[in-house]
């Protein structure tokens, strides 16, 4: 974080300075309108992923970007009582049946909420390798951890513009790598997400700037494989939601 | 015709404090250069080698996504550097542009609001535009590397809303970046030049 700040060359002004104050001082959270969804706090300190993901990036990403998706999702649902009763994975799987006036808002912000909720959950770890049944599935379906990482990173660098790269998991426990633009998610295809990485520039720009490939590589160092294994078990039990 | 990275038309620190030297160094020297290099690689054996940049953009659209993305971004960034200048922006527009903005867009204040709004609502990466379409000024937006050329329009002014264009200086505050672009950076003389060339 210090590096990031000292390379600012005193260019900080107005808006950016405001953001900094908010992020280094007390944690300020966007006020969400009343609605069915809420922003959970990060499940670890913002610095937990240092040095691979800097604390400031984590704070802005969670407290600003994710908060905005939640707030906009609730705002869209405020105009529609029926949709507001559905769990998020059902809203996303049935976007085509949602009211046209809020469909794009649900796609972008519902996708954004689901993706980021999963993202925080599977980070904060120490990297390494999966174990047990999950390791066997990675070997069987994705050619092993090295190949998973290479193929996943390649898929992430190939997303042109903003998006995500995911590993999906079926009820039978079968894994596959899938990339999506913007805040789209495999949940929109009725699938389930085992894990995923955010390749919007906001996820890495303060530390990696144009070097998305370096970010993708470093990110594996903070994956929490125990959490990923929990998601794997939930997928097979049919209880994995977002 | 191989793509080439044009130099920035001003010093890297010329647009401060609205756009920092650090942003321009990454944006021009790294991002734009990558579009040029990737575009040149993808241009080989594409069947479009001898064409102009505009033709490559139009003809690769919907047919050769990799080439289109990079050629589109090369085109967009060549102009983006020229759409900005130190002490730019503000309300004193060349008369011809002011007249069109009044007649087609409801005046400068409405233009400012709608242009900023187009940029704010371009979800993900992309651009917001002042476009000449069928003789009229319209405000449009496009995702990623797209631009008005592939929608039958002439781009007269565009602003990059990829996060790389503002994240160092504004973080998540895209509206602040767009307001600063309109109020303090737009090179209206270059917009006029493009308009006069188009009519
Ligand atoms: Fe994100
Ligand atoms: Fe750009």
Coordinates of N, CA, C and O in Angstrom, one line a residue, chain A residues 44-175:
Chain A
X44 N -12.2 -11.4 6.6 CA -10.9 -11.3 7.2 C -10.5 -9.9 7.0 O -11.2 -9.1 6.4
X45 N -9.3 -9.5 7.6 CA -8.8 -8.1 7.5 C -8.5 -7.8 6.1 O -8.1 -8.7 5.3
X46 N -8.7 -6.5 5.6 CA -8.3 -6.2 4.3 C -6.9 -6.5 3.9 O -6.6 -6.7 2.7
X47 N -6.0 -6.5 4.9 CA -4.6 -6.8 4.6 C -4.3 -8.3 4.6 O -3.1 -8.7 4.4
X48 N -5.3 -9.1 4.8 CA -5.0 -10.5 4.9 C -4.4 -11.2 3.6 O -3.8 -12.2 3.7
X49 N -4.6 -10.5 2.5 CA -4.1 -11.1 1.2 C -2.8 -10.4 0.8 O -2.4 -10.7 -0.4
X50 N -2.3 -9.5 1.6 CA -1.0 -8.9 1.3 C 0.1 -10.0 1.3 O 0.0 -11.0 2.0
X51 N 1.1 -9.9 0.5 CA 1.4 -8.8 -0.4 C 0.8 -9.0 -1.8 O 0.9 -8.1 -2.7
X52 N 0.0 -10.1 -2.0 CA -0.5 -10.4 -3.4 C -1.6 -9.5 -3.8 O -1.7 -9.1 -4.9
X53 N -2.5 -9.2 -2.8 CA -3.6 -8.2 -3.1 C -3.5 -7.2 -2.0 O -3.6 -7.6 -0.8
X54 N -3.3 -6.0 -2.3 CA -3.0 -4.9 -1.3 C -4.3 -4.6 -0.5 O -5.4 -4.7 -1.1
X55 N -4.2 -4.1 0.7 CA -5.3 -3.8 1.5 C -6.2 -2.7 0.9 O -7.4 -2.8 1.0
X56 N -5.6 -1.7 0.3 CA -6.4 -0.7 -0.2 C -7.3 -1.2 -1.4 O -8.5 -0.8 -1.4
X57 N -6.8 -2.0 -2.2 CA -7.6 -2.6 -3.2 C -8.8 -3.4 -2.6 O -9.9 -3.3 -3.1
X58 N -8.5 -4.2 -1.6 CA -9.5 -5.0 -0.9 C -10.6 -4.1 -0.4 O -11.8 -4.4 -0.5
X59 N -10.2 -3.0 0.3 CA -11.2 -2.1 0.9 C -12.1 -1.4 -0.2 O -13.3 -1.4 0.0
X60 N -11.4 -0.9 -1.2 CA -12.2 -0.2 -2.2 C -13.1 -1.2 -2.9 O -14.3 -0.9 -3.2
X61 N -12.6 -2.4 -3.2 CA -13.3 -3.4 -4.0 C -14.5 -3.8 -3.2 O -15.6 -3.9 -3.7
X62 N -14.3 -4.1 -1.9 CA -15.5 -4.6 -1.1 C -16.4 -3.4 -0.7 O -17.6 -3.5 -0.9
X63 N -15.8 -2.4 -0.1 CA -16.6 -1.3 0.5 C -17.3 -0.4 -0.6 O -18.3 0.3 -0.2
X64 N -16.7 -0.3 -1.7 CA -17.3 0.6 -2.8 C -17.9 -0.2 -3.9 O -19.1 -0.1 -4.2
X65 N -17.1 -1.0 -4.6 CA -17.6 -1.7 -5.8 C -18.7 -2.7 -5.4 O -19.8 -2.7 -5.9
X66 N -18.4 -3.6 -4.5 CA -19.4 -4.6 -4.1 C -20.6 -3.9 -3.4 O -21.7 -4.3 -3.7
X67 N -20.4 -3.0 -2.6 CA -21.5 -2.2 -2.0 C -22.4 -1.6 -3.0 O -23.6 -1.6 -2.8
X68 N -21.8 -1.1 -4.1 CA -22.7 -0.5 -5.1 C -23.5 -1.6 -5.8 O -24.7 -1.3 -6.1
X69 N -23.0 -2.8 -6.0 CA -23.8 -3.8 -6.6 C -25.0 -4.2 -5.7 O -26.1 -4.3 -6.2
X70 N -24.7 -4.3 -4.4 CA -25.8 -4.6 -3.5 C -26.9 -3.5 -3.5 O -28.1 -3.8 -3.6
X71 N -26.4 -2.3 -3.4 CA -27.3 -1.2 -3.3 C -28.2 -1.1 -4.6 O -29.4 -0.9 -4.6
X72 N -27.5 -1.2 -5.8 CA -28.3 -1.2 -7.0 C -29.2 -2.4 -7.2 O -30.3 -2.2 -7.8
X73 N -28.8 -3.5 -6.7 CA -29.6 -4.7 -6.8 C -30.9 -4.5 -6.0 O -32.0 -4.7 -6.4
X74 N -30.7 -4.0 -4.8 CA -31.9 -3.7 -3.9 C -32.8 -2.6 -4.5 O -34.0 -2.7 -4.5
X75 N -32.2 -1.6 -5.1 CA -33.0 -0.6 -5.7 C -33.8 -1.1 -6.9 O -35.0 -0.8 -7.0
X76 N -33.2 -2.0 -7.7 CA -34.0 -2.6 -8.8 C -35.1 -3.5 -8.2 O -36.2 -3.4 -8.7
X77 N -34.9 -4.2 -7.2 CA -35.9 -5.1 -6.6 C -37.0 -4.3 -5.9 O -38.1 -4.9 -5.7
X78 N -36.7 -3.1 -5.4 CA -37.6 -2.3 -4.7 C -38.9 -2.1 -5.6 O -40.0 -1.8 -5.1
X79 N -38.6 -2.1 -6.9 CA -39.8 -1.9 -7.8 C -40.5 -3.2 -8.2 O -41.4 -3.2 -9.0
X80 N -40.1 -4.3 -7.6 CA -40.7 -5.6 -8.0 C -40.7 -6.6 -6.8 O -39.8 -7.3 -6.6
X81 N -41.9 -6.6 -6.1 CA -42.0 -7.5 -5.0 C -41.9 -8.9 -5.2 O -41.3 -9.7 -4.4
X82 N -42.4 -9.4 -6.3 CA -42.3 -10.9 -6.6 C -40.9 -11.4 -6.8 O -40.5 -12.3 -6.2
X83 N -40.1 -10.6 -7.6 CA -38.7 -11.0 -7.9 C -37.9 -10.9 -6.6 O -37.0 -11.7 -6.3
X84 N -38.3 -10.0 -5.7 CA -37.5 -9.7 -4.5 C -37.6 -10.9 -3.5 O -36.8 -11.1 -2.6
X85 N -38.6 -11.8 -3.7 CA -38.8 -12.9 -2.8 C -37.9 -14.1 -3.2 O -37.7 -15.1 -2.5
X86 N -37.3 -14.0 -4.4 CA -36.5 -15.2 -4.9 C -35.1 -15.2 -4.4 O -34.5 -14.1 -4.2
X87 N -34.5 -16.3 -4.1 CA -33.1 -16.4 -3.8 C -32.3 -15.9 -5.1 O -32.7 -16.1 -6.2
X88 N -31.1 -15.4 -4.8 CA -30.3 -14.7 -5.9 C -30.0 -15.7 -7.0 O -30.1 -15.4 -8.2
X89 N -29.7 -17.0 -6.7 CA -29.4 -17.9 -7.8 C -30.6 -18.2 -8.7 O -30.4 -18.4 -9.9
X90 N -31.8 -18.0 -8.1 CA -33.0 -18.2 -9.0 C -33.2 -17.0 -9.9 O -33.6 -17.2 -11.0
X91 N -33.0 -15.8 -9.3 CA -33.1 -14.6 -10.1 C -32.2 -14.7 -11.3 O -32.6 -14.5 -12.4
X92 N -31.0 -15.1 -11.0 CA -29.9 -15.1 -12.1 C -30.2 -16.3 -13.1 O -30.0 -16.1 -14.3
X93 N -30.7 -17.4 -12.6 CA -31.0 -18.5 -13.6 C -32.2 -18.2 -14.4 O -32.4 -18.8 -15.5
X94 N -33.1 -17.3 -13.9 CA -34.3 -17.0 -14.6 C -34.4 -15.6 -15.1 O -35.5 -15.0 -15.1
X95 N -33.3 -15.0 -15.5 CA -33.3 -13.6 -15.9 C -34.3 -13.3 -17.0 O -34.9 -12.3 -17.0
X96 N -34.4 -14.3 -17.9 CA -35.3 -14.1 -19.0 C -36.8 -13.9 -18.6 O -37.6 -13.4 -19.3
X97 N -37.1 -14.4 -17.4 CA -38.5 -14.3 -16.9 C -38.7 -13.1 -16.0 O -39.8 -12.8 -15.5
X98 N -37.6 -12.4 -15.7 CA -37.7 -11.2 -14.8 C -38.3 -10.0 -15.6 O -38.1 -10.0 -16.8
X99 N -38.9 -9.1 -14.9 CA -39.5 -7.9 -15.7 C -38.4 -7.2 -16.5 O -37.3 -7.0 -16.0
X100 N -38.8 -6.9 -17.7 CA -37.8 -6.3 -18.6 C -37.2 -5.1 -18.1 O -36.0 -4.8 -18.3
X101 N -38.0 -4.3 -17.4 CA -37.5 -3.0 -16.9 C -36.3 -3.1 -16.0 O -35.5 -2.2 -15.9
X102 N -36.2 -4.2 -15.3 CA -35.1 -4.4 -14.3 C -34.2 -5.5 -14.7 O -33.2 -5.8 -13.9
X103 N -34.4 -6.1 -15.8 CA -33.6 -7.3 -16.2 C -32.1 -7.0 -16.2 O -31.3 -7.7 -15.7
X104 N -31.7 -5.9 -16.9 CA -30.3 -5.6 -17.0 C -29.7 -5.2 -15.7 O -28.6 -5.6 -15.3
X105 N -30.5 -4.5 -14.9 CA -30.0 -4.2 -13.5 C -29.8 -5.4 -12.7 O -28.8 -5.5 -11.9
X106 N -30.7 -6.4 -12.8 CA -30.5 -7.6 -12.1 C -29.3 -8.4 -12.6 O -28.6 -9.0 -11.8
X107 N -29.2 -8.4 -13.9 CA -28.0 -9.2 -14.5 C -26.7 -8.6 -14.0 O -25.8 -9.3 -13.5
X108 N -26.6 -7.3 -14.1 CA -25.3 -6.6 -13.7 C -25.1 -6.6 -12.2 O -24.0 -7.0 -11.8
X109 N -26.1 -6.2 -11.5 CA -25.9 -6.1 -10.0 C -26.1 -7.3 -9.3 O -25.4 -7.6 -8.3
X110 N -27.0 -8.2 -9.7 CA -27.2 -9.5 -9.1 C -26.0 -10.3 -9.4 O -25.5 -11.0 -8.5
X111 N -25.5 -10.3 -10.6 CA -24.3 -11.0 -11.0 C -23.1 -10.5 -10.1 O -22.3 -11.3 -9.6
X112 N -23.0 -9.2 -10.0 CA -21.9 -8.6 -9.3 C -22.0 -9.0 -7.8 O -20.9 -9.3 -7.2
X113 N -23.2 -9.1 -7.2 CA -23.3 -9.5 -5.8 C -22.9 -10.9 -5.6 O -22.1 -11.3 -4.7
X114 N -23.4 -11.8 -6.5 CA -23.1 -13.2 -6.4 C -21.6 -13.5 -6.6 O -21.0 -14.2 -5.8
X115 N -21.0 -12.9 -7.6 CA -19.6 -13.1 -7.9 C -18.7 -12.7 -6.8 O -17.8 -13.4 -6.4
X116 N -19.0 -11.5 -6.3 CA -18.1 -10.9 -5.2 C -18.3 -11.7 -3.9 O -17.3 -11.9 -3.2
X117 N -19.5 -12.1 -3.6 CA -19.7 -12.9 -2.4 C -18.9 -14.2 -2.4 O -18.2 -14.5 -1.4
X118 N -18.9 -14.9 -3.5 CA -18.1 -16.1 -3.7 C -16.6 -15.7 -3.6 O -15.8 -16.4 -3.0
X119 N -16.2 -14.6 -4.3 CA -14.8 -14.2 -4.4 C -14.2 -14.0 -3.0 O -13.1 -14.5 -2.7
X120 N -14.8 -13.2 -2.1 CA -14.3 -13.0 -0.8 C -14.1 -14.3 0.0 O -13.2 -14.5 0.7
X121 N -15.1 -15.1 -0.2 CA -15.2 -16.4 0.6 C -14.0 -17.3 0.3 O -13.4 -17.9 1.2
X122 N -13.6 -17.4 -1.0 CA -12.5 -18.3 -1.3 C -11.1 -17.7 -1.3 O -10.1 -18.4 -1.6
X123 N -11.0 -16.5 -0.9 CA -9.7 -15.9 -0.7 C -9.4 -15.8 0.8 O -10.0 -16.4 1.6
X124 N -8.3 -15.1 1.1 CA -7.9 -15.0 2.5 C -7.1 -16.3 3.0 O -6.9 -16.5 4.2
X125 N -6.7 -17.1 2.1 CA -6.0 -18.3 2.4 C -4.5 -18.2 2.1 O -4.0 -17.1 1.8
X126 N -3.9 -19.4 2.1 CA -2.4 -19.4 1.9 C -2.0 -20.1 0.6 O -0.9 -20.5 0.4
X127 N -3.0 -20.3 -0.3 CA -2.6 -21.0 -1.5 C -2.4 -22.4 -1.3 O -3.1 -23.1 -0.6
X128 N -1.3 -22.9 -2.0 CA -1.0 -24.3 -1.9 C -1.8 -25.2 -2.8 O -2.1 -24.7 -4.0
X129 N -2.3 -26.3 -2.4 CA -3.0 -27.2 -3.3 C -4.2 -27.8 -2.6 O -4.3 -27.9 -1.4
X130 N -5.2 -28.2 -3.4 CA -6.4 -28.8 -2.9 C -6.0 -30.2 -2.4 O -5.0 -30.8 -2.8
X131 N -6.9 -30.8 -1.6 CA -6.7 -32.1 -1.0 C -7.9 -33.0 -1.3 O -8.9 -32.5 -1.7
X132 N -7.7 -34.3 -1.0 CA -8.8 -35.2 -1.0 C -9.6 -35.3 -2.3 O -9.0 -35.3 -3.4
X133 N -10.9 -35.3 -2.1 CA -11.8 -35.5 -3.2 C -11.7 -34.4 -4.3 O -11.8 -34.6 -5.5
X134 N -11.5 -33.2 -3.8 CA -11.4 -32.0 -4.7 C -10.1 -32.2 -5.5 O -10.1 -31.9 -6.7
X135 N -9.0 -32.6 -4.9 CA -7.7 -32.8 -5.6 C -7.9 -33.8 -6.7 O -7.5 -33.7 -7.9
X136 N -8.7 -34.9 -6.4 CA -8.9 -35.9 -7.4 C -9.7 -35.4 -8.5 O -9.5 -35.8 -9.7
X137 N -10.7 -34.6 -8.2 CA -11.6 -34.0 -9.3 C -10.7 -33.1 -10.2 O -10.9 -33.1 -11.4
X138 N -9.9 -32.3 -9.6 CA -9.0 -31.4 -10.4 C -8.1 -32.2 -11.3 O -7.9 -31.9 -12.5
X139 N -7.6 -33.3 -10.8 CA -6.7 -34.2 -11.6 C -7.6 -34.8 -12.7 O -7.1 -34.8 -13.9
X140 N -8.7 -35.3 -12.4 CA -9.5 -36.0 -13.4 C -10.1 -35.1 -14.5 O -10.0 -35.4 -15.7
X141 N -10.6 -33.9 -14.1 CA -11.4 -33.1 -15.0 C -10.5 -32.0 -15.6 O -10.8 -31.5 -16.7
X142 N -9.5 -31.5 -14.9 CA -8.7 -30.4 -15.4 C -7.2 -30.7 -15.6 O -6.5 -29.7 -15.8
X143 N -6.8 -31.9 -15.5 CA -5.5 -32.3 -15.8 C -4.5 -32.0 -14.7 O -3.3 -31.8 -14.9
X144 N -5.0 -31.7 -13.4 CA -4.1 -31.4 -12.3 C -4.0 -30.0 -12.0 O -4.5 -29.1 -12.8
X145 N -3.4 -29.6 -10.9 CA -3.4 -28.2 -10.4 C -2.6 -27.3 -11.4 O -3.0 -26.2 -11.7
X146 N -1.4 -27.8 -11.8 CA -0.6 -26.9 -12.7 C -1.4 -26.6 -14.0 O -1.4 -25.4 -14.4
X147 N -2.1 -27.6 -14.5 CA -2.8 -27.3 -15.8 C -4.0 -26.5 -15.5 O -4.3 -25.6 -16.3
X148 N -4.7 -26.7 -14.4 CA -5.8 -25.8 -14.0 C -5.3 -24.4 -13.9 O -6.0 -23.5 -14.5
X149 N -4.2 -24.2 -13.2 CA -3.7 -22.8 -13.1 C -3.4 -22.2 -14.4 O -3.7 -21.0 -14.7
X150 N -2.7 -22.9 -15.2 CA -2.3 -22.4 -16.6 C -3.5 -22.1 -17.4 O -3.6 -21.0 -18.0
X151 N -4.4 -23.0 -17.5 CA -5.6 -22.8 -18.3 C -6.5 -21.7 -17.8 O -7.1 -20.9 -18.5
X152 N -6.7 -21.6 -16.5 CA -7.5 -20.6 -15.8 C -6.9 -19.2 -16.1 O -7.6 -18.3 -16.4
X153 N -5.6 -19.1 -15.9 CA -4.9 -17.8 -16.1 C -5.0 -17.4 -17.6 O -5.2 -16.2 -17.9
X154 N -4.8 -18.4 -18.5 CA -5.0 -18.0 -19.9 C -6.4 -17.5 -20.2 O -6.5 -16.5 -20.9
X155 N -7.4 -18.2 -19.7 CA -8.8 -17.8 -19.9 C -9.0 -16.4 -19.3 O -9.7 -15.6 -19.9
X156 N -8.3 -16.1 -18.2 CA -8.5 -14.8 -17.6 C -7.8 -13.7 -18.4 O -8.3 -12.6 -18.5
X157 N -6.6 -14.0 -18.9 CA -6.0 -12.9 -19.7 C -6.7 -12.7 -21.1 O -6.7 -11.6 -21.6
X158 N -7.5 -13.7 -21.5 CA -8.2 -13.6 -22.8 C -9.5 -12.8 -22.7 O -10.1 -12.5 -23.7
X159 N -10.0 -12.6 -21.5 CA -11.2 -11.8 -21.4 C -10.9 -10.4 -21.8 O -10.0 -9.7 -21.2
X160 N -11.5 -9.9 -22.9 CA -11.2 -8.6 -23.4 C -12.2 -7.6 -22.7 O -13.4 -7.7 -22.9
X161 N -11.6 -6.7 -21.9 CA -12.5 -5.8 -21.1 C -12.7 -6.4 -19.8 O -11.8 -7.1 -19.2
X162 N -13.8 -6.2 -19.2 CA -14.1 -6.6 -17.8 C -14.7 -8.0 -17.8 O -15.5 -8.3 -18.7
X163 N -14.5 -8.8 -16.7 CA -15.1 -10.1 -16.6 C -14.5 -10.9 -15.5 O -13.8 -10.5 -14.7
X164 N -14.8 -12.2 -15.6 CA -14.4 -13.2 -14.6 C -14.0 -14.5 -15.3 O -14.5 -14.8 -16.4
X165 N -13.2 -15.2 -14.6 CA -12.9 -16.6 -15.0 C -13.3 -17.5 -13.8 O -13.0 -17.2 -12.6
X166 N -14.0 -18.6 -14.1 CA -14.5 -19.4 -13.1 C -14.1 -20.9 -13.3 O -13.8 -21.3 -14.4
X167 N -14.2 -21.7 -12.2 CA -14.3 -23.1 -12.3 C -15.7 -23.5 -11.9 O -16.2 -23.1 -10.8
X168 N -16.5 -24.1 -12.8 CA -17.8 -24.5 -12.5 C -17.8 -26.0 -11.9 O -16.9 -26.7 -12.2
X169 N -18.9 -26.3 -11.2 CA -19.0 -27.6 -10.6 C -20.4 -28.2 -10.8 O -21.4 -27.4 -10.5
X170 N -20.5 -29.4 -11.2 CA -21.9 -30.0 -11.4 C -22.3 -30.7 -10.1 O -21.4 -30.9 -9.2
X171 N -23.5 -31.1 -10.0 CA -24.0 -31.9 -8.9 C -23.2 -33.2 -8.7 O -23.1 -33.7 -7.6
X172 N -22.7 -33.7 -9.9 CA -21.9 -34.9 -9.8 C -20.4 -34.6 -9.4 O -19.6 -35.5 -9.3
X173 N -20.1 -33.3 -9.3 CA -18.7 -33.0 -8.9 C -17.8 -32.8 -10.1 O -16.6 -32.7 -9.9
X174 N -18.3 -32.7 -11.3 CA -17.5 -32.5 -12.5 C -17.1 -31.0 -12.6 O -17.9 -30.1 -12.5
X175 N -15.8 -30.7 -12.9 CA -15.3 -29.4 -13.0 C -15.0 -28.9 -14.4 O -14.7 -29.8 -15.3

